[in-house]
Amino acid sequence: MAKKLLKGNEAIAEAAVRAGLQAYFGYPITPQTELLEYLARRMPDLQRTFLQAESEVAAINMVYGAACTGQRVMTSSSSPGISLMMEGLSYIAGSEVPCVLVDVMRGGPGLGNIAPAQGDYHQIVKGGGHGDFRMIVLAPATVQEAVDLTGLAFDLADKYLMVSVVLLDGSLGQMMEPAELPPLRDPARPEPEWALTGARGRAKRVVTSIHLVPEDEEVFNQKLQAKYAAIKAAEVRYHEYQTDDADLIVVGFGTAGRVAQTAVKQARALGLKVGLHRPLTLFPFPEQRLADLAQRARAFLVVEMNAGQMVEDVRLAVNGRAPVKFYGRMGGVVPLPDEVLEQIKQLAETVGHTPHHSPVSCLPLDGAIA
Amino acid sequence: MQIEIIISGFGGQGALFAGQILAYAAMDSGRHVTWIPSYGPEMRGGTAHCTVVIADDEIGSPLVRYPAAVIAMNQPSLDKYEPLVASGGVLVVNASLTTRRPERSDLRRVAIPANAVAEELGNVRLANIVLTGALLAATGALPVEAVEQALAAHLPERHRHLLGANSQALRRGAALAAAVTA
């Protein structure tokens, strides 16, 4: 199929439609509004549900209710609106029903501004809602990835009965880039055995997040944790550029990772052995791959559009085998390639004369801590 | 090969549209391209700019500090971007709405009275297309024909009656750029 020039927000909306989205509930907020606006036109044409709720709190609870029927459902918002949804997301996680959430991040905290940012990493990846739950988090950096990962988000939500999040910043939502859309999938699907569709003629089903007996709640939590472990084992995805022989590894997700790739290319032209690791899944996080890269790399540089959030997960994965430096811009400021190149040069200078491996990094990685 | 272009002007001058037409033309020519607008709580008469990156290979950053080419459609845009154009790059200036000539001698400078030219062509709103034609001639980023074809293929139905005028504006801008160096 031919490529089309698509705006990130609209590309995600159309990708969701093609993945079989049956019902969308949302509330407008910049820089995400084109997504909602697009679906306001598109969904009624297909006799599917589009509903502009009275607030984000209402929208996520409508998503919760609709998800209980086994249909493909979605909402989208931007950072402050996502904060309002956190209670509902915890309930959805505790009820094990599937849905997709799109967060087009903007500058914060508070009302902040409408410029691109990545300050929601902790909120989305670590769970801003209460209780021990995780959400699958996919982080596109291009419009094509936004299309592809939106389709994947629905499939993973259904597979694991949980919330899948597409996490991007406002600049990707506003950017136009050629991308290829998948064919329109038939939204008709067999009814899941847990779906609440009216109990006439069959035994009743229960979807709930209440387990009043602590031992029962613990058993349920163990089931969730087993599910998250299975996801960590099976669903890690990332993009790499020139990491094969790299001494320095730059890590960034979404737009920050993409900007960093240009800096890595420029650093290569200067003869520096630099590579880029860009996680596509933030949960599950590519921790094993980063640990493997740390066996060879002398140092890591993490670039984010926040005060340093994902860098904590990189440090856990690298586990002291190499220094992990951070460079971030905040408040809606996007780092530019020349800034990242300067950081790479400084890091190369710092580690250039140190031994290739510290003694601790000579330990075999697999099995050493068994 | 990669070229980064910033098109900047007042809101309503068509800076974002000019960038989109370049993006369509680049895509239809099989090139990689990104188009990213400035966005904010803005209104007609405020400032608006977009960044277009056109490349033969995968594009990393869609944003740059030092673009290879700039179209400055008004005085604030000239003041802001003249210092930022990469050395050896191209600076296209709308002489109709600027009070000074571009100063840097390490750039290919093209000053065109785009509003006046567009008015001669019958519609002052073609000034952005005149400047785009000048940019194409000065940079060789894309053939003028590729942009003409993109206009024909992607211009919304309600604007299709302007296709001929747009072609004229592109070609006039390209011809002036070939002749004029500020």
Coordinates of C-alpha atoms in Angstrom, one line a residue:
Chain A
M1 CA 0.0 0.0 0.0
A2 CA 1.3 3.5 -0.9
K3 CA 2.6 5.8 1.8
K4 CA 0.5 8.8 2.9
L5 CA 1.7 12.0 4.5
L6 CA 0.1 11.7 8.0
K7 CA 0.1 13.8 11.1
G8 CA 1.0 11.7 14.2
N9 CA -2.3 12.2 16.0
E10 CA -4.4 11.4 13.0
A11 CA -2.2 8.4 12.1
I12 CA -2.8 6.9 15.5
A13 CA -6.5 7.5 15.2
E14 CA -6.8 5.8 11.8
A15 CA -4.5 3.0 13.0
A16 CA -6.9 2.4 15.9
V17 CA -9.9 2.3 13.5
R18 CA -8.1 -0.2 11.3
A19 CA -7.2 -2.3 14.3
G20 CA -10.9 -2.7 15.1
L21 CA -11.6 0.1 17.5
Q22 CA -15.3 -0.2 18.3
A23 CA -15.7 2.6 20.9
Y24 CA -13.8 5.8 21.7
F25 CA -14.4 8.0 24.8
G26 CA -12.3 11.1 25.3
Y27 CA -12.1 14.8 26.2
P28 CA -10.1 17.4 24.1
I29 CA -6.7 18.6 25.2
T30 CA -3.8 20.1 23.3
P31 CA -1.5 18.6 21.8
Q32 CA -3.7 15.5 21.4
T33 CA -7.0 17.1 20.1
E34 CA -6.6 16.1 16.4
L35 CA -6.8 12.5 17.5
L36 CA -10.2 13.0 19.0
E37 CA -11.3 15.3 16.3
Y38 CA -10.4 12.8 13.6
L39 CA -12.4 10.0 15.4
A40 CA -15.4 12.3 15.8
R41 CA -15.7 12.3 12.0
R42 CA -14.5 8.8 11.3
M43 CA -16.2 6.6 13.9
P44 CA -19.9 7.6 13.1
D45 CA -19.2 6.9 9.4
L46 CA -18.4 3.3 10.3
Q47 CA -21.4 3.1 12.7
R48 CA -19.0 2.8 15.6
T49 CA -19.1 4.7 18.9
F50 CA -17.5 8.1 19.4
L51 CA -18.4 9.9 22.6
Q52 CA -16.9 13.2 24.0
A53 CA -17.3 12.8 27.7
E54 CA -17.8 15.6 30.2
S55 CA -14.3 15.0 31.7
E56 CA -11.3 12.7 31.6
V57 CA -12.6 11.0 34.7
A58 CA -15.9 10.2 33.0
A59 CA -14.0 9.1 29.8
I60 CA -11.8 6.5 31.5
N61 CA -14.8 5.1 33.4
M62 CA -16.7 4.8 30.1
V63 CA -13.7 3.0 28.7
Y64 CA -13.8 0.7 31.8
G65 CA -17.4 -0.1 31.3
A66 CA -17.1 -0.7 27.5
A67 CA -14.0 -2.8 28.0
C68 CA -16.0 -5.1 30.2
T69 CA -18.1 -6.0 27.1
G70 CA -15.0 -7.4 25.3
Q71 CA -15.0 -4.7 22.6
R72 CA -11.9 -2.9 21.4
V73 CA -12.0 0.4 23.2
M74 CA -9.6 3.4 23.6
T75 CA -9.2 6.8 25.1
S76 CA -6.5 9.5 24.6
S77 CA -5.4 12.6 26.4
S78 CA -2.3 14.6 27.3
S79 CA -0.5 14.7 30.6
P80 CA -2.9 16.6 32.9
G81 CA -5.8 14.7 31.5
I82 CA -4.0 11.4 32.0
S83 CA -3.4 12.3 35.7
L84 CA -7.2 12.5 36.1
M85 CA -7.6 9.0 34.7
M86 CA -5.3 7.2 37.1
E87 CA -8.0 5.9 39.4
G88 CA -9.8 4.4 36.5
L89 CA -6.6 2.8 35.1
S90 CA -6.0 1.1 38.4
Y91 CA -9.6 -0.3 38.4
I92 CA -9.2 -1.5 34.8
A93 CA -5.9 -3.2 35.8
G94 CA -7.5 -4.7 38.8
S95 CA -10.4 -6.0 36.7
E96 CA -8.2 -7.5 34.0
V97 CA -10.0 -6.0 31.0
P98 CA -8.2 -4.8 27.9
C99 CA -8.1 -1.2 26.6
V100 CA -5.7 1.2 24.9
L101 CA -4.7 4.6 26.2
V102 CA -2.8 7.2 24.2
D103 CA -0.8 9.9 26.1
V104 CA 0.5 12.7 23.9
M105 CA 2.8 14.3 26.6
R106 CA 3.1 18.0 27.2
G107 CA 5.2 20.2 29.5
G108 CA 4.4 20.0 33.2
P109 CA 3.9 19.7 36.2
G110 CA 0.5 21.2 36.8
L111 CA -1.2 22.9 33.9
G112 CA 2.3 23.4 32.5
N113 CA 2.1 24.2 28.8
I114 CA 1.3 22.5 25.4
A115 CA 4.8 22.0 24.2
P116 CA 6.4 18.5 23.7
A117 CA 7.7 16.7 26.8
Q118 CA 8.4 13.3 28.3
G119 CA 7.6 14.0 31.9
D120 CA 5.0 11.3 32.2
Y121 CA 7.5 8.4 32.2
H122 CA 7.1 7.7 35.9
Q123 CA 3.4 8.2 35.8
I124 CA 2.8 5.8 32.9
V125 CA 5.6 3.3 33.3
K126 CA 5.7 3.0 37.0
G127 CA 2.0 3.4 37.5
G128 CA 0.5 6.6 38.8
G129 CA -2.5 4.7 40.0
H130 CA -2.7 2.8 43.3
G131 CA -1.7 -0.8 43.8
D132 CA 0.8 -3.3 42.2
F133 CA -0.2 -3.0 38.6
R134 CA 1.7 -2.4 35.4
M135 CA 0.6 -1.2 31.9
I136 CA 2.2 -2.2 28.6
V137 CA 3.9 1.0 27.4
L138 CA 4.9 1.5 23.7
A139 CA 7.0 4.5 22.7
P140 CA 7.0 5.4 19.0
A141 CA 9.5 7.9 17.6
T142 CA 8.2 8.1 14.0
V143 CA 4.7 8.4 12.5
Q144 CA 5.2 4.9 11.0
E145 CA 6.0 3.5 14.5
A146 CA 3.0 5.3 15.9
V147 CA 0.8 3.5 13.4
D148 CA 2.5 0.1 14.0
L149 CA 2.6 0.3 17.7
T150 CA -1.1 1.4 17.9
G151 CA -2.1 -1.8 16.2
L152 CA 0.3 -3.8 18.5
A153 CA -1.2 -2.0 21.6
F154 CA -4.6 -3.5 20.8
D155 CA -3.3 -6.9 20.2
L156 CA -1.2 -6.9 23.4
A157 CA -4.1 -5.5 25.5
D158 CA -6.3 -8.4 24.3
K159 CA -3.6 -11.0 24.7
Y160 CA -2.8 -10.0 28.3
L161 CA -6.1 -8.5 29.4
M162 CA -4.6 -5.2 30.5
V163 CA -4.1 -1.5 29.6
S164 CA -1.7 -0.9 26.7
V165 CA -0.4 2.7 26.5
V166 CA 1.0 4.4 23.4
L167 CA 3.3 7.1 24.9
L168 CA 4.5 9.9 22.7
D169 CA 5.3 13.6 23.0
G170 CA 3.4 16.5 21.5
S171 CA 5.9 17.0 18.6
L172 CA 5.3 13.5 17.3
G173 CA 1.5 14.2 17.6
Q174 CA 1.9 17.3 15.5
M175 CA 4.5 16.0 13.0
M176 CA 3.7 14.9 9.5
E177 CA 5.7 12.1 7.9
P178 CA 5.0 9.5 5.3
A179 CA 3.6 6.2 6.7
E180 CA 1.9 3.1 5.5
L181 CA -1.4 2.2 7.1
P182 CA -2.4 -1.4 7.6
P183 CA -5.6 -2.8 6.0
L184 CA -8.9 -2.2 7.8
R185 CA -9.5 -5.2 10.0
D186 CA -13.0 -6.7 10.5
P187 CA -13.9 -5.5 14.0
A188 CA -16.2 -8.5 14.5
R189 CA -14.5 -10.9 17.0
P190 CA -15.6 -13.9 19.0
E191 CA -16.9 -12.9 22.4
P192 CA -14.4 -13.4 25.1
E193 CA -15.6 -15.9 27.8
W194 CA -15.4 -13.2 30.5
A195 CA -17.2 -10.5 28.6
L196 CA -20.3 -8.9 30.2
T197 CA -22.9 -9.0 27.4
G198 CA -26.1 -9.9 29.3
A199 CA -26.5 -13.2 31.1
R200 CA -29.8 -14.3 29.6
G201 CA -29.5 -18.0 28.8
R202 CA -26.1 -18.5 30.3
A203 CA -24.4 -18.5 33.7
K204 CA -23.6 -15.0 35.0
R205 CA -20.1 -13.6 34.8
V206 CA -18.4 -11.2 37.2
V207 CA -15.7 -8.6 36.3
T208 CA -14.5 -6.8 39.5
S209 CA -11.5 -5.4 41.2
I210 CA -12.7 -6.1 44.7
H211 CA -11.2 -8.9 46.7
L212 CA -12.2 -8.2 50.3
V213 CA -10.3 -11.2 51.8
P214 CA -6.6 -10.3 51.9
E215 CA -5.5 -13.9 51.0
D216 CA -7.7 -13.8 47.9
E217 CA -6.3 -10.4 46.9
E218 CA -2.8 -11.8 47.4
V219 CA -3.6 -14.8 45.1
F220 CA -5.0 -12.3 42.5
N221 CA -1.8 -10.2 42.8
Q222 CA 0.3 -13.3 42.3
K223 CA -1.6 -13.9 39.1
L224 CA -0.9 -10.4 38.0
Q225 CA 2.8 -10.6 38.8
A226 CA 3.0 -13.9 36.9
K227 CA 1.4 -12.2 33.9
Y228 CA 3.9 -9.3 34.1
A229 CA 6.8 -11.7 34.3
A230 CA 5.5 -13.5 31.1
I231 CA 5.3 -10.1 29.4
K232 CA 8.9 -9.2 30.4
A233 CA 10.0 -12.5 28.9
A234 CA 8.1 -12.2 25.6
E235 CA 7.4 -8.7 24.6
V236 CA 10.6 -6.6 24.8
R237 CA 11.1 -4.5 21.7
Y238 CA 13.8 -1.9 20.8
H239 CA 15.5 -0.1 17.9
E240 CA 19.2 0.1 17.7
Y241 CA 21.6 2.1 15.5
Q242 CA 25.3 1.3 15.2
T243 CA 25.6 -0.5 18.5
D244 CA 27.6 -3.5 17.3
D245 CA 31.1 -2.0 18.0
A246 CA 30.0 0.9 20.2
D247 CA 32.1 2.0 23.2
L248 CA 29.5 4.6 24.1
I249 CA 25.7 3.9 24.1
V250 CA 23.2 6.7 23.9
V251 CA 19.7 5.7 25.2
G252 CA 16.6 7.7 24.5
F253 CA 12.9 6.9 23.8
G254 CA 10.5 8.6 21.4
T255 CA 11.5 12.0 20.0
A256 CA 14.6 12.3 22.3
G257 CA 15.9 9.0 20.9
R258 CA 15.3 10.1 17.4
V259 CA 17.1 13.4 18.0
A260 CA 19.9 11.5 19.6
Q261 CA 20.2 9.3 16.5
T262 CA 21.2 12.3 14.4
A263 CA 23.9 13.2 17.1
V264 CA 25.2 9.6 17.0
K265 CA 25.5 9.7 13.2
Q266 CA 27.4 13.0 13.5
A267 CA 29.6 11.6 16.2
R268 CA 30.4 8.5 14.0
A269 CA 31.5 10.9 11.3
L270 CA 34.0 12.3 13.9
G271 CA 35.3 8.8 14.4
L272 CA 33.7 8.2 17.8
K273 CA 32.4 4.7 18.4
V274 CA 28.9 5.5 19.5
G275 CA 25.6 3.7 19.1
L276 CA 22.0 4.3 19.9
H277 CA 19.6 2.1 21.9
R278 CA 16.0 3.3 21.6
P279 CA 13.4 1.3 23.6
L280 CA 10.1 0.7 21.8
T281 CA 8.7 -1.0 24.9
L282 CA 9.1 0.9 28.2
F283 CA 7.3 -1.8 30.1
P284 CA 8.6 -4.3 29.5
F285 CA 11.9 -2.4 29.6
P286 CA 14.8 -3.8 27.6
E287 CA 16.9 -4.4 30.7
Q288 CA 18.6 -7.6 29.6
R289 CA 19.7 -6.0 26.3
L290 CA 21.1 -3.0 28.1
A291 CA 22.9 -5.3 30.5
D292 CA 24.4 -7.1 27.5
L293 CA 25.5 -3.8 26.0
A294 CA 27.1 -2.9 29.3
Q295 CA 29.5 -5.8 28.9
R296 CA 31.2 -4.0 26.1
A297 CA 30.3 -0.3 26.5
R298 CA 32.5 2.0 28.5
A299 CA 29.7 4.5 29.2
F300 CA 26.1 5.3 28.7
L301 CA 24.4 8.6 28.0
V302 CA 20.6 8.8 28.6
V303 CA 18.8 11.7 26.8
E304 CA 15.2 12.6 27.8
M305 CA 12.8 15.4 27.7
N306 CA 12.4 15.4 31.5
A307 CA 14.5 15.7 34.6
G308 CA 15.8 12.1 34.4
Q309 CA 13.1 9.4 34.7
M310 CA 14.0 6.5 32.4
V311 CA 17.6 7.0 33.4
E312 CA 16.8 5.2 36.7
D313 CA 15.8 2.1 34.7
V314 CA 18.9 2.3 32.6
R315 CA 21.0 2.5 35.8
L316 CA 19.3 -0.6 37.2
A317 CA 19.9 -2.5 34.0
V318 CA 23.6 -1.4 33.7
N319 CA 23.9 -2.2 37.4
G320 CA 27.2 -0.3 37.9
R321 CA 29.1 -1.9 35.1
A322 CA 29.6 1.4 33.4
P323 CA 28.9 5.1 34.2
V324 CA 25.5 6.3 33.1
K325 CA 25.3 10.0 32.4
F326 CA 22.1 12.0 31.9
Y327 CA 21.2 14.9 29.7
G328 CA 17.7 16.3 29.8
R329 CA 15.6 19.3 28.7
M330 CA 12.4 20.1 30.6
G331 CA 9.3 22.2 30.5
G332 CA 8.5 21.5 26.8
V333 CA 12.0 22.1 25.4
V334 CA 13.1 19.6 22.8
P335 CA 16.9 18.9 22.8
L336 CA 18.5 19.5 19.5
P337 CA 21.2 17.3 17.9
D338 CA 24.1 19.7 18.5
E339 CA 23.4 19.6 22.2
V340 CA 23.4 15.8 22.3
L341 CA 26.6 15.7 20.1
E342 CA 28.3 18.0 22.6
Q343 CA 27.4 15.6 25.5
I344 CA 28.7 12.6 23.5
K345 CA 32.0 14.4 22.9
Q346 CA 32.3 15.3 26.5
L347 CA 31.6 11.7 27.6
A348 CA 34.0 10.3 25.0
E349 CA 36.7 12.6 26.5
T350 CA 35.9 11.6 30.0
V351 CA 36.0 7.8 29.5
G352 CA 38.6 7.8 26.7
H353 CA 41.5 7.0 28.9
T354 CA 40.0 4.7 31.5
P355 CA 40.4 0.9 31.3
H356 CA 37.9 -0.8 29.1
H357 CA 36.3 -2.7 31.9
S358 CA 36.2 -2.3 35.6
P359 CA 36.9 -5.6 37.5
V360 CA 33.2 -6.0 38.5
S361 CA 32.2 -6.0 34.9
C362 CA 34.4 -9.0 34.2
L363 CA 31.9 -11.2 36.1
P364 CA 29.9 -13.4 33.8
L365 CA 26.5 -11.8 33.5
D366 CA 24.4 -14.9 33.2
G367 CA 24.3 -17.0 36.3
A368 CA 26.7 -14.9 38.4
I369 CA 23.8 -13.6 40.5
A370 CA 21.8 -16.9 40.4
Chain B
M1 CA 21.9 13.9 0.9
Q2 CA 19.9 15.7 3.5
I3 CA 18.5 19.3 3.6
E4 CA 16.8 21.0 6.5
I5 CA 14.5 23.9 5.6
I6 CA 12.8 26.3 8.0
I7 CA 9.9 28.5 6.6
S8 CA 8.9 31.3 8.9
G9 CA 6.4 34.1 8.8
F10 CA 3.3 35.7 10.3
G11 CA 0.4 33.3 10.9
G12 CA -1.8 33.4 7.8
Q13 CA 1.1 33.9 5.3
G14 CA 1.1 30.2 4.4
A15 CA 4.5 29.2 6.0
L16 CA 3.1 25.9 7.2
F17 CA 1.3 25.2 3.9
A18 CA 4.5 25.9 1.9
G19 CA 6.3 23.4 4.0
Q20 CA 3.6 20.8 3.5
I21 CA 3.7 21.1 -0.2
L22 CA 7.5 20.5 -0.1
A23 CA 6.8 17.5 2.1
Y24 CA 4.2 16.0 -0.3
A25 CA 6.6 16.6 -3.2
A26 CA 9.4 14.9 -1.4
M27 CA 7.3 11.9 -0.5
D28 CA 5.9 11.6 -4.0
S29 CA 9.6 11.7 -5.2
G30 CA 10.4 8.7 -3.0
R31 CA 12.5 10.7 -0.5
H32 CA 12.3 10.6 3.2
V33 CA 10.7 13.7 4.7
T34 CA 9.5 15.1 8.0
W35 CA 7.3 18.2 8.5
I36 CA 7.0 19.7 12.0
P37 CA 5.1 22.9 12.8
S38 CA 5.6 25.3 15.6
Y39 CA 2.5 25.1 17.6
G40 CA 1.2 26.9 20.6
P41 CA -1.5 29.3 21.7
E42 CA -1.2 31.2 18.4
M43 CA -3.5 33.3 16.2
R44 CA -3.5 35.0 12.8
G45 CA -0.8 37.6 12.8
G46 CA 1.3 35.8 15.4
T47 CA 4.5 33.9 14.3
A48 CA 4.4 30.6 12.6
H49 CA 7.2 28.4 11.3
C50 CA 7.8 24.8 10.2
T51 CA 10.8 22.7 9.8
V52 CA 11.0 20.3 6.8
V53 CA 13.8 17.7 6.5
I54 CA 14.2 16.0 3.2
A55 CA 16.7 13.1 2.9
D56 CA 17.7 10.1 0.9
D57 CA 18.0 8.0 4.0
E58 CA 16.1 7.5 7.3
I59 CA 15.7 10.9 9.1
G60 CA 16.8 11.1 12.7
S61 CA 16.0 14.4 14.3
P62 CA 13.0 16.3 12.6
L63 CA 14.4 19.5 14.3
V64 CA 17.7 21.3 13.8
R65 CA 19.3 24.4 15.2
Y66 CA 21.3 25.2 12.1
P67 CA 19.1 24.6 9.0
A68 CA 20.6 24.4 5.5
A69 CA 18.0 26.8 4.1
V70 CA 15.5 29.3 5.5
I71 CA 12.6 31.2 4.0
A72 CA 12.1 34.4 6.0
M73 CA 8.7 35.8 5.1
N74 CA 8.9 38.8 7.3
Q75 CA 11.3 41.0 9.4
P76 CA 11.1 39.1 12.7
S77 CA 11.8 35.8 10.8
L78 CA 14.9 37.4 9.1
D79 CA 16.2 38.7 12.5
K80 CA 15.7 35.3 14.1
Y81 CA 17.0 32.9 11.5
E82 CA 19.7 34.8 9.6
P83 CA 22.2 34.0 12.4
L84 CA 21.2 30.3 12.4
V85 CA 21.5 29.3 8.7
A86 CA 24.3 26.8 8.3
S87 CA 27.4 28.4 6.7
G88 CA 27.2 27.9 3.0
G89 CA 23.4 27.6 3.2
V90 CA 20.5 29.5 1.5
L91 CA 18.6 32.4 2.9
V92 CA 15.5 33.4 0.9
V93 CA 14.0 36.7 2.1
N94 CA 10.6 38.3 1.4
A95 CA 11.9 41.8 0.5
S96 CA 8.3 43.1 0.5
L97 CA 8.0 42.7 4.3
T98 CA 11.6 43.3 5.4
T99 CA 13.4 46.6 6.0
R100 CA 16.9 45.4 5.5
R101 CA 18.9 43.2 3.3
P102 CA 20.4 39.9 4.7
E103 CA 23.9 40.6 5.8
R104 CA 25.8 37.3 6.0
S105 CA 28.2 36.9 3.1
D106 CA 28.8 33.2 3.7
L107 CA 25.2 32.4 2.6
R108 CA 23.5 32.3 -0.8
R109 CA 21.1 35.2 -0.2
V110 CA 18.0 35.6 -2.4
A111 CA 15.8 38.6 -1.7
I112 CA 12.5 38.7 -3.6
P113 CA 9.6 41.2 -3.3
A114 CA 7.3 38.2 -3.0
N115 CA 4.1 40.2 -2.1
A116 CA 4.6 42.5 -5.1
V117 CA 5.3 39.6 -7.4
A118 CA 2.2 37.7 -6.1
E119 CA 0.1 40.8 -6.6
E120 CA 1.3 41.0 -10.2
L121 CA 0.1 37.4 -10.5
G122 CA -3.3 38.4 -9.2
N123 CA -3.3 37.2 -5.6
V124 CA -1.0 38.4 -2.8
R125 CA -1.6 35.1 -1.0
L126 CA 0.7 33.4 -3.5
A127 CA 3.7 35.1 -1.9
N128 CA 4.5 31.9 0.0
I129 CA 4.6 29.9 -3.3
V130 CA 6.8 32.6 -5.0
L131 CA 9.3 32.2 -2.2
T132 CA 9.1 28.4 -2.3
G133 CA 9.9 28.6 -6.0
A134 CA 12.9 30.7 -5.2
L135 CA 14.0 28.2 -2.5
L136 CA 13.8 25.4 -5.0
A137 CA 16.0 27.2 -7.5
A138 CA 18.5 28.3 -4.9
T139 CA 18.9 24.9 -3.2
G140 CA 18.0 22.3 -5.8
A141 CA 16.2 20.5 -3.0
L142 CA 13.5 19.3 -5.4
P143 CA 12.7 20.0 -9.0
V144 CA 10.0 22.7 -9.5
E145 CA 8.0 20.1 -11.5
A146 CA 7.9 17.8 -8.5
V147 CA 6.3 20.5 -6.5
E148 CA 3.8 21.4 -9.3
Q149 CA 2.8 17.7 -9.4
A150 CA 2.4 17.6 -5.6
L151 CA 0.1 20.7 -5.8
A152 CA -2.0 19.0 -8.5
A153 CA -2.1 15.7 -6.5
H154 CA -2.8 17.1 -3.0
L155 CA -4.4 20.5 -3.2
P156 CA -7.9 20.3 -1.6
E157 CA -10.8 20.3 -4.1
R158 CA -11.9 23.8 -3.1
H159 CA -8.5 25.3 -4.1
R160 CA -8.0 23.4 -7.3
H161 CA -9.0 26.4 -9.5
L162 CA -5.8 28.0 -8.2
L163 CA -3.5 25.3 -9.6
G164 CA -2.5 27.4 -12.6
A165 CA -1.7 30.5 -10.5
N166 CA 0.3 28.4 -8.1
S167 CA 2.4 27.0 -11.0
Q168 CA 3.0 30.5 -12.3
A169 CA 4.1 31.6 -8.8
L170 CA 6.5 28.8 -8.4
R171 CA 8.1 29.3 -11.8
R172 CA 8.3 33.1 -11.3
G173 CA 10.0 32.7 -7.9
A174 CA 12.4 30.2 -9.4
A175 CA 13.3 32.5 -12.3
L176 CA 13.8 35.5 -10.0
A177 CA 16.1 33.4 -7.7
A178 CA 18.1 32.3 -10.6
A179 CA 18.6 36.0 -11.6
V180 CA 18.8 37.7 -8.2
T181 CA 21.4 37.5 -5.5
A182 CA 21.1 40.0 -2.7

